[in-house]
Amino acid sequence: MTISINDVSYRIGERELFSHLTFHCEPGKMIALAGPSGSGKTTLLSIAGLLLPPTSGSVSLGHLQRWSRHNRRAFWKDQAAFIYQDYGIIEQEKVIYNVTFHHHLHATDAQRLADILVSVGLQGKENERAISLSGGEKQRVGIARALWKKARYIFADEPTASLDAGNREIVTSLLRKAADDGACILVSTHDENLIAACDQVVRLE
Ligand code: ADP
Ligand code: MG
């Protein structure tokens, strides 16, 4: 289903952070929310992810326009994943737990996890503690978590901002592949290479 941002504005006190934004993210698409620090990227991502109500305008998912707390929870539990600039992982836990939120998996699931870890370049690292991973590897754990969940909607907040060039490229192509496989991705960034990999750019001033 398509996420539609309909004529959305957000105001903090007297300050209009952004106004009258309209765009649509359909499955298979990756949209960049681009702009300098302080321009409202994280705020817009939160609004698009139903975590923050806009001052005016609306966010709809398919034909669902009104969001009950139940709908919102179901959306995040079953369909959506968030990827953070600073990885959002539990450093003392192993990769298996950071990706699946389980300490042990049955054989089929263990194989599925193994395949996902291969796809993000973390093959064989199930039982490594997250603290021992590099920044690039930690970010790929975040992506693995979205893949494990089969997230159809991925919200990524500056996912390449803390990474070196090589890892920026890896993370960019993993997100692109997730979109090509049918996810709908909104990514806040000022990384021009990541922006170039997107289907559309929403520029914030
Ligand atoms: P970005 O992610 O592009 O850096 P943000 O969305 O985090 O931008 O923030 C945009 C601006 O809004 C910043 O100046 C920030 O300080 C301000 N801001 C965000 N949320 C709040 C809030 N709840 N109260 C006051 N100011 C806020
Ligand atoms: Mg931000």
Tab-separated table of C-alpha atoms and ligand atoms in Angstrom:
chain	number	residue	atom	x	y	z
A	1	MET	CA	0.000	0.000	0.000
A	2	THR	CA	1.038	3.558	-0.623
A	3	ILE	CA	1.949	5.976	2.154
A	4	SER	CA	0.535	9.361	1.225
A	5	ILE	CA	1.668	12.583	2.804
A	6	ASN	CA	-1.138	14.982	2.052
A	7	ASP	CA	-0.543	18.722	2.345
A	8	VAL	CA	1.409	18.262	5.558
A	9	SER	CA	2.744	21.193	7.563
A	10	TYR	CA	4.533	21.283	10.887
A	11	ARG	CA	4.913	24.286	13.115
A	12	ILE	CA	6.882	24.630	16.335
A	13	GLY	CA	5.622	27.731	18.110
A	14	GLU	CA	5.946	30.539	15.569
A	15	ARG	CA	8.313	28.628	13.374
A	16	GLU	CA	6.991	26.813	10.300
A	17	LEU	CA	9.380	23.896	9.897
A	18	PHE	CA	7.852	22.840	6.566
A	19	SER	CA	4.540	23.504	4.918
A	20	HIS	CA	2.135	21.982	2.401
A	21	LEU	CA	4.218	18.931	1.554
A	22	THR	CA	2.530	16.310	-0.584
A	23	PHE	CA	4.207	13.134	-1.774
A	24	HIS	CA	3.486	9.432	-2.042
A	25	CYS	CA	5.653	6.424	-1.365
A	26	GLU	CA	4.461	3.261	-3.076
A	27	PRO	CA	5.943	-0.236	-2.757
A	28	GLY	CA	9.204	-0.472	-4.697
A	29	LYS	CA	9.977	3.198	-4.222
A	30	MET	CA	12.665	4.893	-2.159
A	31	ILE	CA	12.178	8.573	-1.408
A	32	ALA	CA	14.848	10.847	0.040
A	33	LEU	CA	13.938	13.524	2.564
A	34	ALA	CA	16.903	15.800	2.022
A	35	GLY	CA	18.052	18.975	3.681
A	36	PRO	CA	20.632	20.411	6.037
A	37	SER	CA	20.737	19.702	9.743
A	38	GLY	CA	17.766	21.303	11.495
A	39	SER	CA	15.618	21.423	8.358
A	40	GLY	CA	13.056	18.982	9.757
A	41	LYS	CA	14.036	15.621	8.262
A	42	THR	CA	13.595	13.624	11.464
A	43	THR	CA	10.348	15.431	12.215
A	44	LEU	CA	8.971	14.636	8.762
A	45	LEU	CA	10.059	11.015	9.068
A	46	SER	CA	8.227	10.761	12.402
A	47	ILE	CA	5.113	12.257	10.861
A	48	ALA	CA	5.242	9.915	7.865
A	49	GLY	CA	5.709	7.005	10.267
A	50	LEU	CA	2.598	7.974	12.242
A	51	LEU	CA	4.662	8.704	15.327
A	52	LEU	CA	3.947	12.430	15.363
A	53	PRO	CA	0.744	14.149	14.221
A	54	PRO	CA	1.292	16.983	11.722
A	55	THR	CA	0.109	20.480	12.615
A	56	SER	CA	-2.064	20.305	9.509
A	57	GLY	CA	-2.571	17.881	6.651
A	58	SER	CA	-2.746	14.113	6.930
A	59	VAL	CA	-0.886	10.863	6.401
A	60	SER	CA	-2.723	7.929	4.886
A	61	LEU	CA	-1.813	4.327	4.241
A	62	GLY	CA	-3.822	2.883	1.376
A	63	HIS	CA	-7.300	4.167	2.106
A	64	LEU	CA	-6.757	4.210	5.853
A	65	GLN	CA	-6.759	7.846	6.908
A	66	ARG	CA	-7.530	7.849	10.589
A	67	TRP	CA	-5.066	6.238	12.915
A	68	SER	CA	-6.215	4.595	16.078
A	69	ARG	CA	-3.614	3.642	18.631
A	70	HIS	CA	-4.349	0.015	17.738
A	71	ASN	CA	-3.665	0.595	14.023
A	72	ARG	CA	-0.482	2.440	14.763
A	73	ARG	CA	0.818	-0.326	17.004
A	74	ALA	CA	-0.084	-3.011	14.491
A	75	PHE	CA	1.673	-1.026	11.768
A	76	TRP	CA	4.922	-0.852	13.752
A	77	LYS	CA	4.684	-4.371	15.096
A	78	ASP	CA	4.012	-6.128	11.803
A	79	GLN	CA	4.886	-3.956	8.868
A	80	ALA	CA	7.323	-1.166	9.564
A	81	ALA	CA	10.940	-0.868	10.661
A	82	PHE	CA	13.065	2.086	11.675
A	83	ILE	CA	16.783	2.391	10.919
A	84	TYR	CA	18.713	4.924	12.964
A	85	GLN	CA	21.835	6.953	12.274
A	86	ASP	CA	23.409	5.612	15.457
A	87	TYR	CA	22.251	2.043	14.729
A	88	GLY	CA	19.738	1.553	17.529
A	89	ILE	CA	21.183	-1.740	18.663
A	90	ILE	CA	21.752	-3.323	22.043
A	91	GLU	CA	25.519	-3.495	22.282
A	92	GLN	CA	25.736	-6.205	24.937
A	93	GLU	CA	23.472	-8.568	23.015
A	94	LYS	CA	24.443	-10.907	20.225
A	95	VAL	CA	23.623	-10.276	16.596
A	96	ILE	CA	20.948	-12.990	16.636
A	97	TYR	CA	19.044	-11.135	19.361
A	98	ASN	CA	19.571	-7.705	17.831
A	99	VAL	CA	18.083	-8.923	14.569
A	100	THR	CA	15.312	-11.264	15.738
A	101	PHE	CA	14.684	-10.425	19.423
A	102	HIS	CA	15.085	-14.133	20.159
A	103	HIS	CA	18.050	-15.823	21.809
A	104	HIS	CA	17.409	-19.145	20.094
A	105	LEU	CA	15.801	-20.065	16.795
A	106	HIS	CA	14.380	-23.254	15.327
A	107	ALA	CA	16.257	-24.707	12.377
A	108	THR	CA	14.161	-23.085	9.627
A	109	ASP	CA	14.379	-19.680	11.247
A	110	ALA	CA	18.081	-20.109	11.935
A	111	GLN	CA	18.588	-20.808	8.240
A	112	ARG	CA	16.547	-17.756	7.287
A	113	LEU	CA	18.639	-15.617	9.631
A	114	ALA	CA	21.830	-17.097	8.190
A	115	ASP	CA	20.658	-16.207	4.673
A	116	ILE	CA	19.801	-12.652	5.714
A	117	LEU	CA	23.186	-12.217	7.390
A	118	VAL	CA	24.876	-13.401	4.192
A	119	SER	CA	22.864	-10.862	2.198
A	120	VAL	CA	24.080	-7.984	4.374
A	121	GLY	CA	27.673	-9.228	4.610
A	122	LEU	CA	27.503	-10.446	8.212
A	123	GLN	CA	27.711	-14.136	7.457
A	124	GLY	CA	28.418	-16.335	10.460
A	125	LYS	CA	28.168	-13.488	12.978
A	126	GLU	CA	24.978	-14.688	14.713
A	127	ASN	CA	26.687	-15.136	18.061
A	128	GLU	CA	28.973	-12.128	18.048
A	129	ARG	CA	28.139	-9.412	20.515
A	130	ALA	CA	27.073	-6.229	18.770
A	131	ILE	CA	29.664	-4.226	20.693
A	132	SER	CA	32.440	-5.974	18.789
A	133	LEU	CA	31.093	-4.913	15.383
A	134	SER	CA	32.277	-1.922	13.352
A	135	GLY	CA	29.914	0.991	12.688
A	136	GLY	CA	29.197	-0.278	9.197
A	137	GLU	CA	28.429	-3.738	10.531
A	138	LYS	CA	26.129	-2.321	13.213
A	139	GLN	CA	24.177	-0.429	10.583
A	140	ARG	CA	23.853	-3.628	8.569
A	141	VAL	CA	22.412	-5.296	11.696
A	142	GLY	CA	19.708	-2.611	11.555
A	143	ILE	CA	19.005	-3.477	7.941
A	144	ALA	CA	19.001	-7.202	8.752
A	145	ARG	CA	16.364	-6.478	11.406
A	146	ALA	CA	14.120	-4.852	8.786
A	147	LEU	CA	14.656	-7.806	6.429
A	148	TRP	CA	13.986	-10.340	9.193
A	149	LYS	CA	10.740	-8.581	9.945
A	150	LYS	CA	9.903	-8.520	6.216
A	151	ALA	CA	9.153	-4.849	6.754
A	152	ARG	CA	7.110	-3.419	3.934
A	153	TYR	CA	7.760	0.109	5.147
A	154	ILE	CA	11.231	1.214	6.133
A	155	PHE	CA	11.968	4.575	7.747
A	156	ALA	CA	15.665	5.349	7.811
A	157	ASP	CA	17.041	8.427	9.558
A	158	GLU	CA	20.409	9.409	8.082
A	159	PRO	CA	21.487	5.761	7.869
A	160	THR	CA	24.809	6.569	6.200
A	161	ALA	CA	25.770	9.652	8.216
A	162	SER	CA	28.100	7.838	10.626
A	163	LEU	CA	29.716	5.563	8.037
A	164	ASP	CA	32.854	5.576	5.895
A	165	ALA	CA	32.560	5.711	2.107
A	166	GLY	CA	32.667	1.948	1.600
A	167	ASN	CA	29.933	1.280	4.113
A	168	ARG	CA	27.847	4.183	2.825
A	169	GLU	CA	27.856	2.462	-0.546
A	170	ILE	CA	26.961	-0.941	0.947
A	171	VAL	CA	24.094	0.476	3.009
A	172	THR	CA	22.824	2.471	0.018
A	173	SER	CA	22.698	-0.604	-2.201
A	174	LEU	CA	21.066	-2.735	0.515
A	175	LEU	CA	18.312	-0.148	0.925
A	176	ARG	CA	17.938	0.113	-2.849
A	177	LYS	CA	17.610	-3.659	-3.073
A	178	ALA	CA	14.982	-3.728	-0.308
A	179	ALA	CA	12.989	-1.174	-2.293
A	180	ASP	CA	13.427	-3.128	-5.522
A	181	ASP	CA	12.154	-6.184	-3.641
A	182	GLY	CA	8.962	-4.268	-2.857
A	183	ALA	CA	9.481	-2.237	0.302
A	184	CYS	CA	8.432	1.369	0.528
A	185	ILE	CA	11.373	3.354	1.904
A	186	LEU	CA	11.590	6.871	3.257
A	187	VAL	CA	15.121	7.923	4.020
A	188	SER	CA	16.268	11.185	5.548
A	189	THR	CA	19.740	12.119	4.387
A	190	HIS	CA	22.128	14.687	3.026
A	191	ASP	CA	24.310	12.026	1.415
A	192	GLU	CA	24.262	12.867	-2.312
A	193	ASN	CA	25.036	9.304	-3.378
A	194	LEU	CA	22.149	7.968	-1.320
A	195	ILE	CA	19.900	10.704	-2.732
A	196	ALA	CA	20.966	9.650	-6.245
A	197	ALA	CA	19.865	6.064	-5.501
A	198	CYS	CA	16.356	7.252	-4.617
A	199	ASP	CA	13.402	7.520	-6.982
A	200	GLN	CA	12.356	10.921	-5.727
A	201	VAL	CA	13.721	13.679	-3.510
A	202	VAL	CA	11.714	15.856	-1.149
A	203	ARG	CA	13.918	18.853	-0.360
A	204	LEU	CA	13.575	20.670	2.938
A	205	GLU	CA	15.048	24.159	3.291
B	1	ADP	P1	16.819	17.398	11.086
B	1	ADP	O1	16.486	15.960	11.319
B	1	ADP	O2	16.708	17.821	9.618
B	1	ADP	O3	18.148	17.784	11.632
B	1	ADP	P2	14.762	17.898	13.028
B	1	ADP	O4	13.491	17.384	12.465
B	1	ADP	O5	15.437	17.051	14.038
B	1	ADP	O6	15.729	18.296	11.830
B	1	ADP	O7	14.512	19.279	13.755
B	1	ADP	C1	14.158	20.444	13.044
B	1	ADP	C2	14.119	21.618	13.990
B	1	ADP	O8	13.017	21.517	14.847
B	1	ADP	C3	15.343	21.762	14.855
B	1	ADP	O9	15.666	23.116	14.944
B	1	ADP	C4	14.879	21.203	16.199
B	1	ADP	O10	15.580	21.812	17.235
B	1	ADP	C5	13.434	21.587	16.200
B	1	ADP	N1	12.587	20.655	16.975
B	1	ADP	C6	12.290	19.394	16.634
B	1	ADP	N2	11.439	18.836	17.515
B	1	ADP	C7	11.186	19.796	18.443
B	1	ADP	C8	10.382	19.869	19.615
B	1	ADP	N3	9.641	18.831	20.014
B	1	ADP	N4	10.371	21.031	20.305
B	1	ADP	C9	11.091	22.069	19.912
B	1	ADP	N5	11.865	22.077	18.821
B	1	ADP	C10	11.921	20.971	18.093
B	2	MG	MG	17.552	14.426	12.125
